[in-house]
Every structure is written in structure tokens, then in C-alpha cells.
mmCIF file of C-alpha atoms in Angstrom:
data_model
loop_
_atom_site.group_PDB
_atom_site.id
_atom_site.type_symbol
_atom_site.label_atom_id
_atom_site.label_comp_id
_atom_site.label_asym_id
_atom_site.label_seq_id
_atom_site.Cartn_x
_atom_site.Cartn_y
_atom_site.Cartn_z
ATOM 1 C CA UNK Q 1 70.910 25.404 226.882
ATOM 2 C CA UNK Q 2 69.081 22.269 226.358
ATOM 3 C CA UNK Q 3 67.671 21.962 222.648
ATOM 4 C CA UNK Q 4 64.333 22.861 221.745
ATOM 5 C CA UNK Q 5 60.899 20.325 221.681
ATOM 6 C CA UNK Q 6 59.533 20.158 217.611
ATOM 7 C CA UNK Q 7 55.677 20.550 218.134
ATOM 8 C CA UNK Q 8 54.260 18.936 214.835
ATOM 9 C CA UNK Q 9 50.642 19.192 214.313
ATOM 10 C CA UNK Q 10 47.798 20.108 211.609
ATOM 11 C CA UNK Q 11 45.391 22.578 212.297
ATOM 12 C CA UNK Q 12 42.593 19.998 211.067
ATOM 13 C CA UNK Q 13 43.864 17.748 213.560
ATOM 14 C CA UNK Q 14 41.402 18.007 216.549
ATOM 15 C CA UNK Q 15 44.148 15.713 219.002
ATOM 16 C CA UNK Q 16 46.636 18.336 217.596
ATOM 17 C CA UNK Q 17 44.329 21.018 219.201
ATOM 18 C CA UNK Q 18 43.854 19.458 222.399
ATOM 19 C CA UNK Q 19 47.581 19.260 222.924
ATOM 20 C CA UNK Q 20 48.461 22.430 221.784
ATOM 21 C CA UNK Q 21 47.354 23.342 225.108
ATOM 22 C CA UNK Q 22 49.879 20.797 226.901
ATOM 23 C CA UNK Q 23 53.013 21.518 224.899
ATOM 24 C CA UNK Q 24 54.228 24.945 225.882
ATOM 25 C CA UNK Q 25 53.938 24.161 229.710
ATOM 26 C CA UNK Q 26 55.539 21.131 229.078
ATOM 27 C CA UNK Q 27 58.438 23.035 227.623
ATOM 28 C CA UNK Q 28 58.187 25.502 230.231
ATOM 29 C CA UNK Q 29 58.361 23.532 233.204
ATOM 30 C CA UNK Q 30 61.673 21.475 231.674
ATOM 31 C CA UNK Q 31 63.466 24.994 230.217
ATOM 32 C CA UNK Q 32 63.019 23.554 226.535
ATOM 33 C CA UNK Q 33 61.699 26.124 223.889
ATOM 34 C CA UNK Q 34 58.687 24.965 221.803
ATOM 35 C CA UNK Q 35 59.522 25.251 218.348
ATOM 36 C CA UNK Q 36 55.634 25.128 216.766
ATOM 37 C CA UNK Q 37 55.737 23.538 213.294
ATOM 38 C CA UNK Q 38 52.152 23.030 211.635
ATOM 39 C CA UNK Q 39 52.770 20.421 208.814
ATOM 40 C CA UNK Q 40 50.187 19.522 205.797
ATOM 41 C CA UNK Q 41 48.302 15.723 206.768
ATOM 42 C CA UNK Q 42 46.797 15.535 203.151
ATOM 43 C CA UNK Q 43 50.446 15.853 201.779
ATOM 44 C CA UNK Q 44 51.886 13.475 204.277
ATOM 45 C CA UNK Q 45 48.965 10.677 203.920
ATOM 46 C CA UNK Q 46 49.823 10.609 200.295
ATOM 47 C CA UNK Q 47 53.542 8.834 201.439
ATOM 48 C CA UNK Q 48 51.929 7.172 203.742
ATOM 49 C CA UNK Q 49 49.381 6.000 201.633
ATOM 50 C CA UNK Q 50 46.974 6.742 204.514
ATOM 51 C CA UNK Q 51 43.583 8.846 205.236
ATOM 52 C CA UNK Q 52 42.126 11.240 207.571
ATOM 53 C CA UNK Q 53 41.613 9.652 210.396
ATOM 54 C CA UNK Q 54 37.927 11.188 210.734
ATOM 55 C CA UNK Q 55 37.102 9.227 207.276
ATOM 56 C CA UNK Q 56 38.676 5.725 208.240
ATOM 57 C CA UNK Q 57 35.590 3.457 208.789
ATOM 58 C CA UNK Q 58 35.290 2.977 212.845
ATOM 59 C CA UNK Q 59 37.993 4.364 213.967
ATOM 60 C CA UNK Q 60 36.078 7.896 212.936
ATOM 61 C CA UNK Q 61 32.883 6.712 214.882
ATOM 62 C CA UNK Q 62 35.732 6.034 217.643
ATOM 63 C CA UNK Q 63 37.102 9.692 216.832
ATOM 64 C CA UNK Q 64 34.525 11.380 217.410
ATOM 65 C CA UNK Q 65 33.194 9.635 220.831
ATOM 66 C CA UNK Q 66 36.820 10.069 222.131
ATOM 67 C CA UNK Q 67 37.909 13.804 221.264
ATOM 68 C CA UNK Q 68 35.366 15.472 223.211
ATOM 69 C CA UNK Q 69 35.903 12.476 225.629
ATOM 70 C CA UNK Q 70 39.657 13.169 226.060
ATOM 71 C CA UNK Q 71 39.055 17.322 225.850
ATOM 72 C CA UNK Q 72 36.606 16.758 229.206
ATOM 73 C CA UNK Q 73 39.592 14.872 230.913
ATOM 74 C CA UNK Q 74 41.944 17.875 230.146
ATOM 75 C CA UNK Q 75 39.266 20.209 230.615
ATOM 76 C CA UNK Q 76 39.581 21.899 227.543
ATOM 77 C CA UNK Q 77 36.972 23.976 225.956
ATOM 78 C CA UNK Q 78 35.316 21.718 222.220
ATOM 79 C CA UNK Q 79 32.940 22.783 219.629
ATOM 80 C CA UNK Q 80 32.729 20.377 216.867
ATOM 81 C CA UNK Q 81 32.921 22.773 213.670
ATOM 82 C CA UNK Q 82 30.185 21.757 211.047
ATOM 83 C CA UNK Q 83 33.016 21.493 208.471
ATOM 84 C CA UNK Q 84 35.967 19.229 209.629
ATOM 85 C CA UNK Q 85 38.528 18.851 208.857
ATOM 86 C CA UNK Q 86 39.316 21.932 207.568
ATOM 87 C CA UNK Q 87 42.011 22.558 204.494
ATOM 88 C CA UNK Q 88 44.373 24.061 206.485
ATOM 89 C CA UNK Q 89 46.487 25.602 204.341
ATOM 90 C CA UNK Q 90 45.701 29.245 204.580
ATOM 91 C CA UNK Q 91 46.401 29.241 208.299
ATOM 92 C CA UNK Q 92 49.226 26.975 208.097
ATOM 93 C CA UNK Q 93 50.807 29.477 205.174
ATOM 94 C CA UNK Q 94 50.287 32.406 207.469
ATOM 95 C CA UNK Q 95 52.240 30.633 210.349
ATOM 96 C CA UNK Q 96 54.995 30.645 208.483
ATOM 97 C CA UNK Q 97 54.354 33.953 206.679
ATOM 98 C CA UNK Q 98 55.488 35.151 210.398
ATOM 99 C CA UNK Q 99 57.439 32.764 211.728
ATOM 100 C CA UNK Q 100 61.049 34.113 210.460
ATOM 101 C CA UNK Q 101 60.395 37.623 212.065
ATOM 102 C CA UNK Q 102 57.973 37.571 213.843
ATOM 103 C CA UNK Q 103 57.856 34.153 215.884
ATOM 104 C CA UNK Q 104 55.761 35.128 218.553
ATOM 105 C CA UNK Q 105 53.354 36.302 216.677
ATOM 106 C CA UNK Q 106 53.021 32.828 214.447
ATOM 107 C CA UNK Q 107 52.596 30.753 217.615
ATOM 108 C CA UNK Q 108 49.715 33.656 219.041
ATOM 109 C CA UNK Q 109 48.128 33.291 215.577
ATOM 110 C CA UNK Q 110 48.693 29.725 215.837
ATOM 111 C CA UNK Q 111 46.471 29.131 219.185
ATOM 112 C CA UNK Q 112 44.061 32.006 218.054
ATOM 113 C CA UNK Q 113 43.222 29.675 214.973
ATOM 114 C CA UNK Q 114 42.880 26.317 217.101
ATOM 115 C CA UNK Q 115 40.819 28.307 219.526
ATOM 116 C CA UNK Q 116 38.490 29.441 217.002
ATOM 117 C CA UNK Q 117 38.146 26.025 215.303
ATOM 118 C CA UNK Q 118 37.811 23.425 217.483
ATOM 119 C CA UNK Q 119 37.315 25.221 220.797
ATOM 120 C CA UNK Q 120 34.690 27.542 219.032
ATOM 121 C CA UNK Q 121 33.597 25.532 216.253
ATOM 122 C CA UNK Q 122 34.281 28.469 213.705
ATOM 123 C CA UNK Q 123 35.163 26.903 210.261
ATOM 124 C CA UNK Q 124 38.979 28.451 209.470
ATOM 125 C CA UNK Q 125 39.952 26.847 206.473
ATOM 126 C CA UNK Q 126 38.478 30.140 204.143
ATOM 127 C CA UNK Q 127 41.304 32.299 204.054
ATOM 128 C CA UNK Q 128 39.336 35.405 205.178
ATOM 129 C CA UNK Q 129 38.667 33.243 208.635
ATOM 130 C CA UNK Q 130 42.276 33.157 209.318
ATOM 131 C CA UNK Q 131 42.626 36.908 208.513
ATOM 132 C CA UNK Q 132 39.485 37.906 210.803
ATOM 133 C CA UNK Q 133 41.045 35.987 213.858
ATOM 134 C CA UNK Q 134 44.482 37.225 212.563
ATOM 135 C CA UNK Q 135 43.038 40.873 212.953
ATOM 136 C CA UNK Q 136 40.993 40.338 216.215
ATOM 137 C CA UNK Q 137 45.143 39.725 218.142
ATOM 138 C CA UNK Q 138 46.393 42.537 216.175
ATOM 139 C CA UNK Q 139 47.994 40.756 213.567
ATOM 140 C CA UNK Q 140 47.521 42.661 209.996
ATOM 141 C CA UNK Q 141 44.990 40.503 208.134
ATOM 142 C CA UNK Q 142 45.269 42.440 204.613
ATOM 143 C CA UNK Q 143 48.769 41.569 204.748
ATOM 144 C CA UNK Q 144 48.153 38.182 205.598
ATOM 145 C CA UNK Q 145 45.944 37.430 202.931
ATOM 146 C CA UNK Q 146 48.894 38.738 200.425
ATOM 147 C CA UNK Q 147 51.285 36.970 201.821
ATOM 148 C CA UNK Q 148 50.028 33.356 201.909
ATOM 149 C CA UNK Q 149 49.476 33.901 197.830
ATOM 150 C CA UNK Q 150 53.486 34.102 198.175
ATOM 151 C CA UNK Q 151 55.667 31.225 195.898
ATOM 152 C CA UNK Q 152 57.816 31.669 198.755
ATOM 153 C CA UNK Q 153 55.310 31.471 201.550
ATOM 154 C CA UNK Q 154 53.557 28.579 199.956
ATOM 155 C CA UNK Q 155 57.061 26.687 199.144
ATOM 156 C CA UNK Q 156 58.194 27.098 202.889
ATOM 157 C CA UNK Q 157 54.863 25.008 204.192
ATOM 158 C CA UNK Q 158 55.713 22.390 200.964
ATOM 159 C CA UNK Q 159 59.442 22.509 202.712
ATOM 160 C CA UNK Q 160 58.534 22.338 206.308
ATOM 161 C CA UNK Q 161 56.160 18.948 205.866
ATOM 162 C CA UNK Q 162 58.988 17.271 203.576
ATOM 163 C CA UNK Q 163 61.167 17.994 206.874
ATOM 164 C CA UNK Q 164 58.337 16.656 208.843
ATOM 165 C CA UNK Q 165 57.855 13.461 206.616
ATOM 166 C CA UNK Q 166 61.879 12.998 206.531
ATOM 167 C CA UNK Q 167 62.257 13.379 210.219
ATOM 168 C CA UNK Q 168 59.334 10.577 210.221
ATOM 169 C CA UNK Q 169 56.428 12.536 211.107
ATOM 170 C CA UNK Q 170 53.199 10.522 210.289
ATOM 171 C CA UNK Q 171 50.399 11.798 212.567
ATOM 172 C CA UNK Q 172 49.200 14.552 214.366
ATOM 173 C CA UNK Q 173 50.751 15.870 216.876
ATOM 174 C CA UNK Q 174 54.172 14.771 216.792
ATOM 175 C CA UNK Q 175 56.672 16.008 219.631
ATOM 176 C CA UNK Q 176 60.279 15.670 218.809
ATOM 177 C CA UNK Q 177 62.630 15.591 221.993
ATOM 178 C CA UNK Q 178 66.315 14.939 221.771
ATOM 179 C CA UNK Q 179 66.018 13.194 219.087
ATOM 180 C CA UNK Q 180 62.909 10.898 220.136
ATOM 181 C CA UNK Q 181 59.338 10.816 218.244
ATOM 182 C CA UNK Q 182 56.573 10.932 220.450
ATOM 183 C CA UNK Q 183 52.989 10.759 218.712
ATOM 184 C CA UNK Q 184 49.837 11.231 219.992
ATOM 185 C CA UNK Q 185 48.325 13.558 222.067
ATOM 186 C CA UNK Q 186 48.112 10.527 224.483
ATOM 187 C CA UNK Q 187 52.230 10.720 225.069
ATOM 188 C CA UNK Q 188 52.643 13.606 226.000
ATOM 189 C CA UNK Q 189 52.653 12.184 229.571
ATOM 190 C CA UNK Q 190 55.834 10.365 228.398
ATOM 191 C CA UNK Q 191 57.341 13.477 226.536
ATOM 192 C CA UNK Q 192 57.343 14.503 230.127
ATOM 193 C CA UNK Q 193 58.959 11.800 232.054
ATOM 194 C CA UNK Q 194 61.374 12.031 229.410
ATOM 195 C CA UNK Q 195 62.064 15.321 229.867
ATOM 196 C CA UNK Q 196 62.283 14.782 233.869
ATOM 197 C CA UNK Q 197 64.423 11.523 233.558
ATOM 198 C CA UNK Q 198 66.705 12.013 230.472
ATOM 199 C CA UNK Q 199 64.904 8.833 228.851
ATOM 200 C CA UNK Q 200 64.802 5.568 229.944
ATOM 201 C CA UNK S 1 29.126 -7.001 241.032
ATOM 202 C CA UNK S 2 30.573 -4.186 238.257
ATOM 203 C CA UNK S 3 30.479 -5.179 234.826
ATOM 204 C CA UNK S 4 33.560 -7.162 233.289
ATOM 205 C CA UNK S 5 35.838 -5.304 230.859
ATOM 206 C CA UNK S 6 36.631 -6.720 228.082
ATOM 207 C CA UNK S 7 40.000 -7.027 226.368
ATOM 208 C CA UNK S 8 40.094 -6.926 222.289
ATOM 209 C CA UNK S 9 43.714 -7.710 221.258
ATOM 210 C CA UNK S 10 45.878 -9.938 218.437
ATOM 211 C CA UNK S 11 48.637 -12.160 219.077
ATOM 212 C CA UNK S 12 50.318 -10.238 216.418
ATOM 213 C CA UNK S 13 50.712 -6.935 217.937
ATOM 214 C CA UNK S 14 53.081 -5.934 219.828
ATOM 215 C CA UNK S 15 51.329 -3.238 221.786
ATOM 216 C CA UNK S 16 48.656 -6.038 222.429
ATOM 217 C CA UNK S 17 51.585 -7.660 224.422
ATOM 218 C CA UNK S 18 52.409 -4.653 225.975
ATOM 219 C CA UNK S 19 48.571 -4.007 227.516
ATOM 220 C CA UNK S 20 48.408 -7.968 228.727
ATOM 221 C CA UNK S 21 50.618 -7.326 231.427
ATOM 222 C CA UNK S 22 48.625 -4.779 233.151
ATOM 223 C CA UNK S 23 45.024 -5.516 232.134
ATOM 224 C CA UNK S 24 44.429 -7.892 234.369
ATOM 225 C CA UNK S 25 46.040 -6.076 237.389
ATOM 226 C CA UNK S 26 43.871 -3.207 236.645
ATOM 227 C CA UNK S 27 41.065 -5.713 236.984
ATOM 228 C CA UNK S 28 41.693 -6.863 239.908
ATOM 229 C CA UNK S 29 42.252 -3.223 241.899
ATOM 230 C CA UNK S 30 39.158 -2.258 240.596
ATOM 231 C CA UNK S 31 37.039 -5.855 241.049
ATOM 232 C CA UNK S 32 36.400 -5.792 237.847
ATOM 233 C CA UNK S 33 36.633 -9.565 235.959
ATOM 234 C CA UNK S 34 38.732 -8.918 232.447
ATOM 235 C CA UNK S 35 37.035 -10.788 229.872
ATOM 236 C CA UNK S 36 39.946 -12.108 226.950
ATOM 237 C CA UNK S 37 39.063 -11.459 223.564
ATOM 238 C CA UNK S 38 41.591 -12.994 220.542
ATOM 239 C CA UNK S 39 40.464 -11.061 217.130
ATOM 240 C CA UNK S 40 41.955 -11.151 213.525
ATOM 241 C CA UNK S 41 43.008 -7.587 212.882
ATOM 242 C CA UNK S 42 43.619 -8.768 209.417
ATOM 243 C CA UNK S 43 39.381 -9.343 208.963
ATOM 244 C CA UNK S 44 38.852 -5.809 210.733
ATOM 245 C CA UNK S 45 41.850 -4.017 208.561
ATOM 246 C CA UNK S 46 39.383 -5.327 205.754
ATOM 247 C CA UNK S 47 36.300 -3.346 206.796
ATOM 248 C CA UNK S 48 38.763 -0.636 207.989
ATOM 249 C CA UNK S 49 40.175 -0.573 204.132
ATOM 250 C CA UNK S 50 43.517 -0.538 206.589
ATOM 251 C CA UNK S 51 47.356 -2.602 206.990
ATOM 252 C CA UNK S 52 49.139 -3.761 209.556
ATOM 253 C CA UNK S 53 50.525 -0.704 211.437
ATOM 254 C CA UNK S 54 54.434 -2.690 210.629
ATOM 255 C CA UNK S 55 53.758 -2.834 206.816
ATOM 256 C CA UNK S 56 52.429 1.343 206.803
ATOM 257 C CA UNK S 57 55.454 3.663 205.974
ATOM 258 C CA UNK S 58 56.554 5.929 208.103
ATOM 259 C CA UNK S 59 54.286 4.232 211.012
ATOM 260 C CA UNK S 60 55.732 1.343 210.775
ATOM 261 C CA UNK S 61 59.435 2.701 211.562
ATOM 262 C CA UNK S 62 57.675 4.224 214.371
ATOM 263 C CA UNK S 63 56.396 0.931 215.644
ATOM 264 C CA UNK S 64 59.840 -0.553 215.870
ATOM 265 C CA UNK S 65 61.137 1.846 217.547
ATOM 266 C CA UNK S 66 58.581 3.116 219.763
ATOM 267 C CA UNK S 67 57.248 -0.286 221.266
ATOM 268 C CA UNK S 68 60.922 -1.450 222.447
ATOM 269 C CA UNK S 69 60.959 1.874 224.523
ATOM 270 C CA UNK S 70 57.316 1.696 225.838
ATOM 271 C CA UNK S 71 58.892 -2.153 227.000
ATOM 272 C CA UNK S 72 61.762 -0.265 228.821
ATOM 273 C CA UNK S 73 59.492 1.918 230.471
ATOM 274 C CA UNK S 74 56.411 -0.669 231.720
ATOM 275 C CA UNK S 75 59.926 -3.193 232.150
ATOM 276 C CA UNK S 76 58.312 -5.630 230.141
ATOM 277 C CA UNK S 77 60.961 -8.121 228.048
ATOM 278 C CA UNK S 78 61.289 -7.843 224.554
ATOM 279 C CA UNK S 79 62.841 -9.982 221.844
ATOM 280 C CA UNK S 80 61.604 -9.052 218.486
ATOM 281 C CA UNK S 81 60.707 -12.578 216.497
ATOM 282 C CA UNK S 82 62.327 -12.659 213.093
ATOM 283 C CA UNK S 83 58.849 -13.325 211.816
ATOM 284 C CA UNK S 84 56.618 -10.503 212.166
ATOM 285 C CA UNK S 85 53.454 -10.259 212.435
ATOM 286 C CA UNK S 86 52.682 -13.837 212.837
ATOM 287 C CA UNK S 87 49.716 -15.587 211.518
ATOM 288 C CA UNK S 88 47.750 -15.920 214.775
ATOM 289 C CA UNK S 89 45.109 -17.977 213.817
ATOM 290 C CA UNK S 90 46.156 -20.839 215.502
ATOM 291 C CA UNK S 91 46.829 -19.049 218.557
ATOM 292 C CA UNK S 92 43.725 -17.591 218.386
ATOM 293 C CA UNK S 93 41.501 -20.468 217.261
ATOM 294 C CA UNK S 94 42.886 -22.443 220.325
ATOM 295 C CA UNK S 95 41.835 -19.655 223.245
ATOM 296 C CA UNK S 96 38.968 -19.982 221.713
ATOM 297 C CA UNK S 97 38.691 -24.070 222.015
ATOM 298 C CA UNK S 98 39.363 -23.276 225.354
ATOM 299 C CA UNK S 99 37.424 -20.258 226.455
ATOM 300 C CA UNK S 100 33.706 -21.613 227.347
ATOM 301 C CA UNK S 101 34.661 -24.709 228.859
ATOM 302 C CA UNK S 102 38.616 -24.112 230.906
ATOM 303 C CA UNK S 103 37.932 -20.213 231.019
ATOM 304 C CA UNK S 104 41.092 -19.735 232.936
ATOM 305 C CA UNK S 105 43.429 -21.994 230.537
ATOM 306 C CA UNK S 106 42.344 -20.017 227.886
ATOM 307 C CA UNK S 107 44.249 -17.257 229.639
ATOM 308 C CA UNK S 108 47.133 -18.915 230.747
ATOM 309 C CA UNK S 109 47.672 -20.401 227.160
ATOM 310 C CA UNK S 110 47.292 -16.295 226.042
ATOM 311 C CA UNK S 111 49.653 -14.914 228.443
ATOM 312 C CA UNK S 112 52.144 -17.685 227.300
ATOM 313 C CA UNK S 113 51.715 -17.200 223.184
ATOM 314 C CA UNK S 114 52.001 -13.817 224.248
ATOM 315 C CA UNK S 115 55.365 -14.669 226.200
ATOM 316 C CA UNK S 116 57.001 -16.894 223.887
ATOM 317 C CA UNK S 117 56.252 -14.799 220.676
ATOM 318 C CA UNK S 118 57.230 -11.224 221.917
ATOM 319 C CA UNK S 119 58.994 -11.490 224.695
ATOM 320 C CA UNK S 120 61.122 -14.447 223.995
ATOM 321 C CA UNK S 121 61.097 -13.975 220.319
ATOM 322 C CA UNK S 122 59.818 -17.099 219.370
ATOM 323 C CA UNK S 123 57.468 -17.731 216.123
ATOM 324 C CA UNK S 124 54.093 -18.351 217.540
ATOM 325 C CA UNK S 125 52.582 -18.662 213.837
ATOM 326 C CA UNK S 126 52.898 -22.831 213.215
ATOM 327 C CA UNK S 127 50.204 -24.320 214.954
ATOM 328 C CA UNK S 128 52.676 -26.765 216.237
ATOM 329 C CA UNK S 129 54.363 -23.981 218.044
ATOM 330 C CA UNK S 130 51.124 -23.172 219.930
ATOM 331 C CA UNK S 131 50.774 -26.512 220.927
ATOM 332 C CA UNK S 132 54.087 -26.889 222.152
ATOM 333 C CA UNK S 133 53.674 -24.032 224.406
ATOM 334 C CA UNK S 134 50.577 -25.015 225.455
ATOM 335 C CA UNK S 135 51.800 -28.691 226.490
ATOM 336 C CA UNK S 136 54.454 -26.445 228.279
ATOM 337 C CA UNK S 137 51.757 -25.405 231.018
ATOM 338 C CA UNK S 138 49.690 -28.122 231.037
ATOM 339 C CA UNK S 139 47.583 -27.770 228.284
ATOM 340 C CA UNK S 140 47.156 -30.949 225.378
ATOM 341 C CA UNK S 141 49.043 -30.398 222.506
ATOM 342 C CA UNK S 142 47.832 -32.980 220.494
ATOM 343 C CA UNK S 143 44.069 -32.165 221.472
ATOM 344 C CA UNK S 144 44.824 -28.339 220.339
ATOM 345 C CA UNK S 145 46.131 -29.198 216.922
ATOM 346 C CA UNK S 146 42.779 -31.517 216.317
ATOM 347 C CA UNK S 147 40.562 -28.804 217.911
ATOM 348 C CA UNK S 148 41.595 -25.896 215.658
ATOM 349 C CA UNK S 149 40.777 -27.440 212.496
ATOM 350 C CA UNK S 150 37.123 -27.879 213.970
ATOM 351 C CA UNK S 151 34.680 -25.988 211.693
ATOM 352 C CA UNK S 152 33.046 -24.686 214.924
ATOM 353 C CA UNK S 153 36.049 -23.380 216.177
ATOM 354 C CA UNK S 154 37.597 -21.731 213.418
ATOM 355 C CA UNK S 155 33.435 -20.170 213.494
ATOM 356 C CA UNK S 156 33.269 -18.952 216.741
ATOM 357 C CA UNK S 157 36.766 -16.704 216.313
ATOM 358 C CA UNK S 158 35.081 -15.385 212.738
ATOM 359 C CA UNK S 159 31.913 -14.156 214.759
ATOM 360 C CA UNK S 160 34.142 -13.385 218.195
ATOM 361 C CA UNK S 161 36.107 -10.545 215.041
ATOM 362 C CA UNK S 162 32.469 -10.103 213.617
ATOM 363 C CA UNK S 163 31.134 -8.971 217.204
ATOM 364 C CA UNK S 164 34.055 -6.747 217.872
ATOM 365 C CA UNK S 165 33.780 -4.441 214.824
ATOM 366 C CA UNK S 166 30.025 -4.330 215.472
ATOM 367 C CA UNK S 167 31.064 -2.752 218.558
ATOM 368 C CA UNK S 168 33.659 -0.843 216.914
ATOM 369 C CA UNK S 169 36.877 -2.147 217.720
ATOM 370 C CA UNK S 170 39.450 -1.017 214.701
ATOM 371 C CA UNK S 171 42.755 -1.927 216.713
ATOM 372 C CA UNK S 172 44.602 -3.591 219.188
ATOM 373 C CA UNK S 173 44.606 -3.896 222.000
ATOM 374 C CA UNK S 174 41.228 -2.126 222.698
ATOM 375 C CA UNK S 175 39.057 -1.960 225.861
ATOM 376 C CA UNK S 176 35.792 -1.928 226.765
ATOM 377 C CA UNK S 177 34.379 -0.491 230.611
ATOM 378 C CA UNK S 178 31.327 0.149 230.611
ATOM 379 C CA UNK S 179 30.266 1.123 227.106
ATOM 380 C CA UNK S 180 33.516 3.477 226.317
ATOM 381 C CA UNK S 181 36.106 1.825 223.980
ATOM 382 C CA UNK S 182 39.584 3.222 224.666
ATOM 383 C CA UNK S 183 42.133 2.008 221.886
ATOM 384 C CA UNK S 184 45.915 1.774 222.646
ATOM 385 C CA UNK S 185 48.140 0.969 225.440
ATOM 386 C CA UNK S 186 48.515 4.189 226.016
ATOM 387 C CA UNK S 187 45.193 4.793 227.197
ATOM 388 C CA UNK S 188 45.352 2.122 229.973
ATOM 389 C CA UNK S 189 46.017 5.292 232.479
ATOM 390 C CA UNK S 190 42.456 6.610 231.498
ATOM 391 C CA UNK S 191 40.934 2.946 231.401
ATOM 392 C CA UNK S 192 42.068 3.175 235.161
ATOM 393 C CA UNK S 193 40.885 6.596 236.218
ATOM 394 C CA UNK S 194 37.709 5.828 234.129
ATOM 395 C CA UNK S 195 37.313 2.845 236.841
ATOM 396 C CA UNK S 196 38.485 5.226 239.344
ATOM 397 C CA UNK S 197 36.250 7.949 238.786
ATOM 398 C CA UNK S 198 33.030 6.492 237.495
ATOM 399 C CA UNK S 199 33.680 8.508 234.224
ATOM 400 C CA UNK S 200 34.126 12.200 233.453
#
């Protein structure tokens, strides 16, 4: 069995979003599971010393023009949310609330909450957001909003973006194939020829 | 005739080197003239309270390893110069002696800074290095080093950076069709279907 593709991305991250809808055909069409891993920016920037992209001066003007640009070439479905980007950390926590048992469900929840955001324009960084779209795919809001109060549900996001930032993660998405960072929603076209060559 | 494109990039990056060997091809199978455009990404990191993508952690271990394996896949040589980024002022200050006057020297003496620094691994920071490429194809030397310590030269690249941020260039290379900037390399595949297509 070939080894799984790492699918790093922030829900705040609108290029994140539009390849979200790339990734699991990608890993599909080439037999490789999609191992979804949403990862905190805000913490990450901090090493990196860096910003949100949407509040660097031009290349946010640029941003902005080229998102809804790039989701028209992929024909994907945009509605700029009033309030981006969102703190993602409720959904992010509630990923990995069910990721352990319930993995399926994480990566439904997962596209549910893109969906809503960016393809919807529905602001889901409150909590309750994530728990209303949880609840609309029959995933247990009340529980979720418990859970992402968790130590150990908020240490495992801390955890999974130290992994991120140690396995060189810097942006948003990041694929990770045999042992090869790819970032930028604008590679996944060579996440695929790597895939159908072996690398090059 | 169709409007030229234009071509934003620095001497000092290495993806800039990496775009140069198709831009103009994609020019010509679409009849489009490329217009050359030298510009100090150190000024526009200024206004873009930015660094040098090599100097940014995380990134710039990225950099070093991704732009070696974009070079394997365009088949574009690479020698990384021991001296990195360079200074390109005097690279850039001398297309710019050329441009208005020996429009297509200007381009030769681009491709071949281009050449010598990043894909034979020679320092193209000393001035006297540019010139010695330059009298390499044909171009004065001597007349190079005296022209880029004109006051109206070393102008004309200030405003040629000054005009680019005004229209919202934050990195290189970048390209302009027809209004729509598209920043990267790896957007040179929608650069082409945007000239294909008319725009989507």
C-alpha cells in the first residue's frame, strides 16, 4: 500500500478551501489515502515571523482579485464571508475532537465547514457556527461544543501544528507526498505528476 | 495587434529565472510582444513590510529545495551561486541603460545575467561581473560600468519599482495580460490559458 498524502490547510485559508476540493480525487485517482490535517496559521506565522496573507500590503489587494479568479477556473462555488479570516480554532478543535474515532466524520465536518465559509460566506469562527453545520450532517453539536473546551482536545491542535511547523509547513495548503512539500493550491497540478511519475 | 504583457521579475530570484525561459515562448504562440521589466524587490519588500523569501524561516528551506525540483521538471540548469541573493542593481540599472534605445540587447543582456548567475552559478552582484557578461555577447563593458552610475539611470529603475507596486506587483516574477496580475511561476499555465481563452 502506497503511503498516505498529508493535506495541511487552515480553515481561514480561502486557497486551502479551493483545494480541498482537488485533494481527495487526487488521492483517489493514485490509490493514496488523504490524511486531512487542519493546522493553526496564527501559531505558525509567529515562527515564521510572518502575517496573514489577506493583511500583507498588495499582495491582499492581489488576494482578493485572484481567489475568486482562481475558484472560476476550478469552477468552484465563492462567497466572500464579511468576516475573514476567521479564528479557526473551534472548527479546527472539533476536527480533531473526531478524528481518532471517528475519521470520517472529521473530514465530512471538515468540508461542511469550508462549504459554509467560503463557498457560502457564513462566518464559522463562533463556536456555535461550527456546531450548527456540525448538526445539519448529523454530527452531535452539544457534544461538540464540550469537547473543543477539552485540555486534551485543545493540546492535540497545539500538537498537530508543531508537527506541521517541524515537518516545515509554512502556508496554506501544504500537501505532503513521499516525503515531498508541495505548497500552494497552484501545485497541486505537480502533486499529481508526481504521483503519476514517481517524481522527477 | 493584442496588448504586450509585461514581465515584472529580479535578477535575484530564482523563480524569476525559472519564468524567463518560457515567457517569451508564451509570447510568441500567442502574438503577444513580452515587455521586460527589472525591479528591486528589496524597495517593494519595504512597502510590503516583507524579506526575501531565502532569509524567511521555514519558506526559505522551502525555496531551496523546491526551486531545484521545479528546474528538473521545466529542464532548466541550475547551479546555486554561493552568493545569494545578489545585489542586482547593477544588473538591473544596465537593462535599463539599454531598454529605450537597443530594446532587444536589453534582453539578451537579461537572459544572460540570468544565465550566468543561476544557471551557471556565477555572482552576478559586482558590476564588473555584469559587464563582463555583457562584453560576452556583444554588449560594451566599459560603456555599462560608466552608464550605471548615471543619476538618470539609477532614476529610471527607482520609478520602473515605483510603477510596478502602483500596479501592485509584491513578487517575482509577476505578469501582467491584460489588466490581471498573476504572481509566480507557477501560474504561467493560467497566464497561457488566460491568452488562450480570452479570460474566464
Amino acid at each position: 500500500m502506497a503511503s498516505p498524502i498529508r493535506f495541511y490547510f487552515d480553515f481561514a485559508s480561502p486557497y486551502g478551501y479551493l483545494a480541498a476540493h482537488r485533494i481527495d480525487p487526487i488521492g483517489a485517482k493514485h490509490g493514496r489515502e488523504v490524511e486531512w490535517r487542519p493546522v493553526m496559521l496564527g501559531a505558525i506565522f509567529k515562527v515564521t515571523q510572518s502575517m496573514p496573507v489577506m493583511h500583507r500590503p498588495l499582495q491582499g489587494d492581489y488576494l482578493r482579485h485572484d481567489v475568486p479568479r482562481f475558484a472560476r477556473l476550478m469552477q468552484v462555488s465563492l462567497t466572500w464571508p464579511d468576516s475573514a479570516p476567521i479564528g479557526a480554532l473551534a472548527a479546527s478543535r472539533a476536527f480533531y475532537w473526531l478524528l481518532d474515532g471517528r475519521p470520517v466524520d472529521a473530514v465530512r465536518l471538515a468540508k461542511a465547514v469550508y462549504h459554509a465559509h467560503w463557498g457560502q460566506g457564513r462566518d464559522m469562527g463562533p463556536a456555535e457556527a461550527v456546531a450548527e453545520v456540525a448538526s445539519s450532517i448529523g454530527i452531535e453539536g452539544d457534544a461538540l461544543l464540550a469537547a473543543i473546551q477539552e485540555p486534551a482536545v485543545k493540546e492535540r491542535l497545539k500538537a498537530e501544528t508543531d508537527a506541521a511547523v517541524a515537518a516545515g509547513v509554512f502556508g496554506s495548503p501544504t500537501v505532503l507526498v513521499d516525503g515531498e512539500l508541495f505548497w500552494g493550491c497552484d501545485r497541486l497540478d505537480q502533486v499529481e505528476r508526481w504521483l503519476e511519475t514517481g517524481g522527477w
